[in-house]
Amino acid sequence: MTWPTTLRGDRTATRITSPRLAESESVFDQRGWAELQQQLDALPVFTCADEAGTPLEVQLSGQTKPLAVFYADVEAAELALAKARATRIG
């Protein structure tokens, strides 16, 4: 098994290696990501992703760039996924 686990809209989880975004200039292109990726791959962490498996990014107040968020708690990840889906639908 590899981690993190990506939650999709149907509550199923797919185990994948650490996700990468298609766009450049993302958090995954930054210095230090490789080390963090190794740490995340060793832990059961979750991220919310779209149907293609691309991690969803959030814009936090005070931040200039969107960030991918990882969760250690599956219920917190599911709640974030539900909120993201409601935002996309509504």
Short mmCIF file of C-alpha atoms in Angstrom, two decimals:
data_model
loop_
_atom_site.label_atom_id
_atom_site.label_comp_id
_atom_site.label_asym_id
_atom_site.label_seq_id
_atom_site.Cartn_x
_atom_site.Cartn_y
_atom_site.Cartn_z
CA MET A 1 0.00 0.00 0.00
CA THR A 2 1.05 3.54 -0.63
CA TRP A 3 -0.18 6.71 0.97
CA PRO A 4 -1.74 9.24 1.00
CA THR A 5 -5.25 8.10 0.30
CA THR A 6 -7.33 10.26 -1.99
CA LEU A 7 -11.02 10.60 -1.20
CA ARG A 8 -13.32 10.85 -4.16
CA GLY A 9 -16.92 11.98 -4.24
CA ASP A 10 -18.39 8.51 -3.74
CA ARG A 11 -16.68 7.97 -0.36
CA THR A 12 -14.33 5.41 -1.84
CA ALA A 13 -10.66 5.84 -1.22
CA THR A 14 -7.90 5.08 -3.65
CA ARG A 15 -4.40 4.55 -2.38
CA ILE A 16 -1.94 6.45 -4.52
CA THR A 17 1.52 7.85 -4.14
CA SER A 18 1.64 11.50 -3.17
CA PRO A 19 -0.41 13.48 -5.68
CA ARG A 20 0.99 16.06 -8.02
CA LEU A 21 -0.84 18.97 -9.61
CA ALA A 22 -0.68 19.53 -13.35
CA GLU A 23 -0.05 23.26 -13.00
CA SER A 24 3.42 24.62 -12.42
CA GLU A 25 4.11 27.04 -9.59
CA SER A 26 2.11 24.86 -7.23
CA VAL A 27 3.14 23.71 -3.79
CA PHE A 28 4.33 20.47 -5.38
CA ASP A 29 6.94 22.35 -7.42
CA GLN A 30 8.39 24.13 -4.41
CA ARG A 31 11.65 23.37 -2.68
CA GLY A 32 11.06 21.01 0.22
CA TRP A 33 8.18 19.10 -1.39
CA ALA A 34 10.30 15.99 -2.04
CA GLU A 35 11.10 15.64 1.67
CA LEU A 36 7.49 16.29 2.68
CA GLN A 37 6.31 13.78 0.07
CA GLN A 38 8.47 11.07 1.64
CA GLN A 39 7.01 11.84 5.06
CA LEU A 40 3.44 11.84 3.75
CA ASP A 41 4.02 8.56 1.91
CA ALA A 42 4.96 6.97 5.24
CA LEU A 43 1.74 8.05 6.98
CA PRO A 44 -1.95 7.33 6.41
CA VAL A 45 -2.99 10.81 5.28
CA PHE A 46 -5.87 11.88 3.07
CA THR A 47 -6.47 14.61 0.52
CA CYS A 48 -9.54 15.59 -1.47
CA ALA A 49 -9.28 15.19 -5.23
CA ASP A 50 -11.38 15.67 -8.32
CA GLU A 51 -12.50 12.82 -10.58
CA ALA A 52 -9.11 12.84 -12.34
CA GLY A 53 -7.25 12.42 -9.04
CA THR A 54 -5.94 16.00 -9.01
CA PRO A 55 -5.80 17.33 -5.44
CA LEU A 56 -8.16 20.19 -4.69
CA GLU A 57 -6.46 23.37 -3.57
CA VAL A 58 -7.85 25.91 -1.11
CA GLN A 59 -7.17 29.60 -0.82
CA LEU A 60 -6.56 30.48 2.82
CA SER A 61 -6.98 34.02 4.02
CA GLY A 62 -3.69 35.87 3.99
CA GLN A 63 -2.14 33.46 1.48
CA THR A 64 -1.30 34.52 -2.06
CA LYS A 65 -1.20 31.00 -3.53
CA PRO A 66 -3.68 28.17 -3.12
CA LEU A 67 -2.57 25.22 -1.00
CA ALA A 68 -3.30 21.51 -1.06
CA VAL A 69 -4.54 20.26 2.30
CA PHE A 70 -3.76 16.87 3.80
CA TYR A 71 -5.72 15.28 6.64
CA ALA A 72 -4.76 12.63 9.19
CA ASP A 73 -8.44 12.17 10.10
CA VAL A 74 -10.60 10.53 7.42
CA GLU A 75 -13.76 12.13 8.84
CA ALA A 76 -12.22 15.60 8.55
CA ALA A 77 -11.23 14.81 4.96
CA GLU A 78 -14.75 13.60 4.16
CA LEU A 79 -16.22 16.80 5.64
CA ALA A 80 -13.85 18.91 3.53
CA LEU A 81 -14.81 16.91 0.45
CA ALA A 82 -18.52 17.44 1.14
CA LYS A 83 -17.94 21.20 1.52
CA ALA A 84 -15.94 21.31 -1.71
CA ARG A 85 -18.65 19.43 -3.58
CA ALA A 86 -21.35 21.74 -2.20
CA THR A 87 -19.34 24.76 -3.33
CA ARG A 88 -18.87 23.33 -6.83
CA ILE A 89 -22.53 22.38 -7.15
CA GLY A 90 -23.99 25.49 -5.52
#
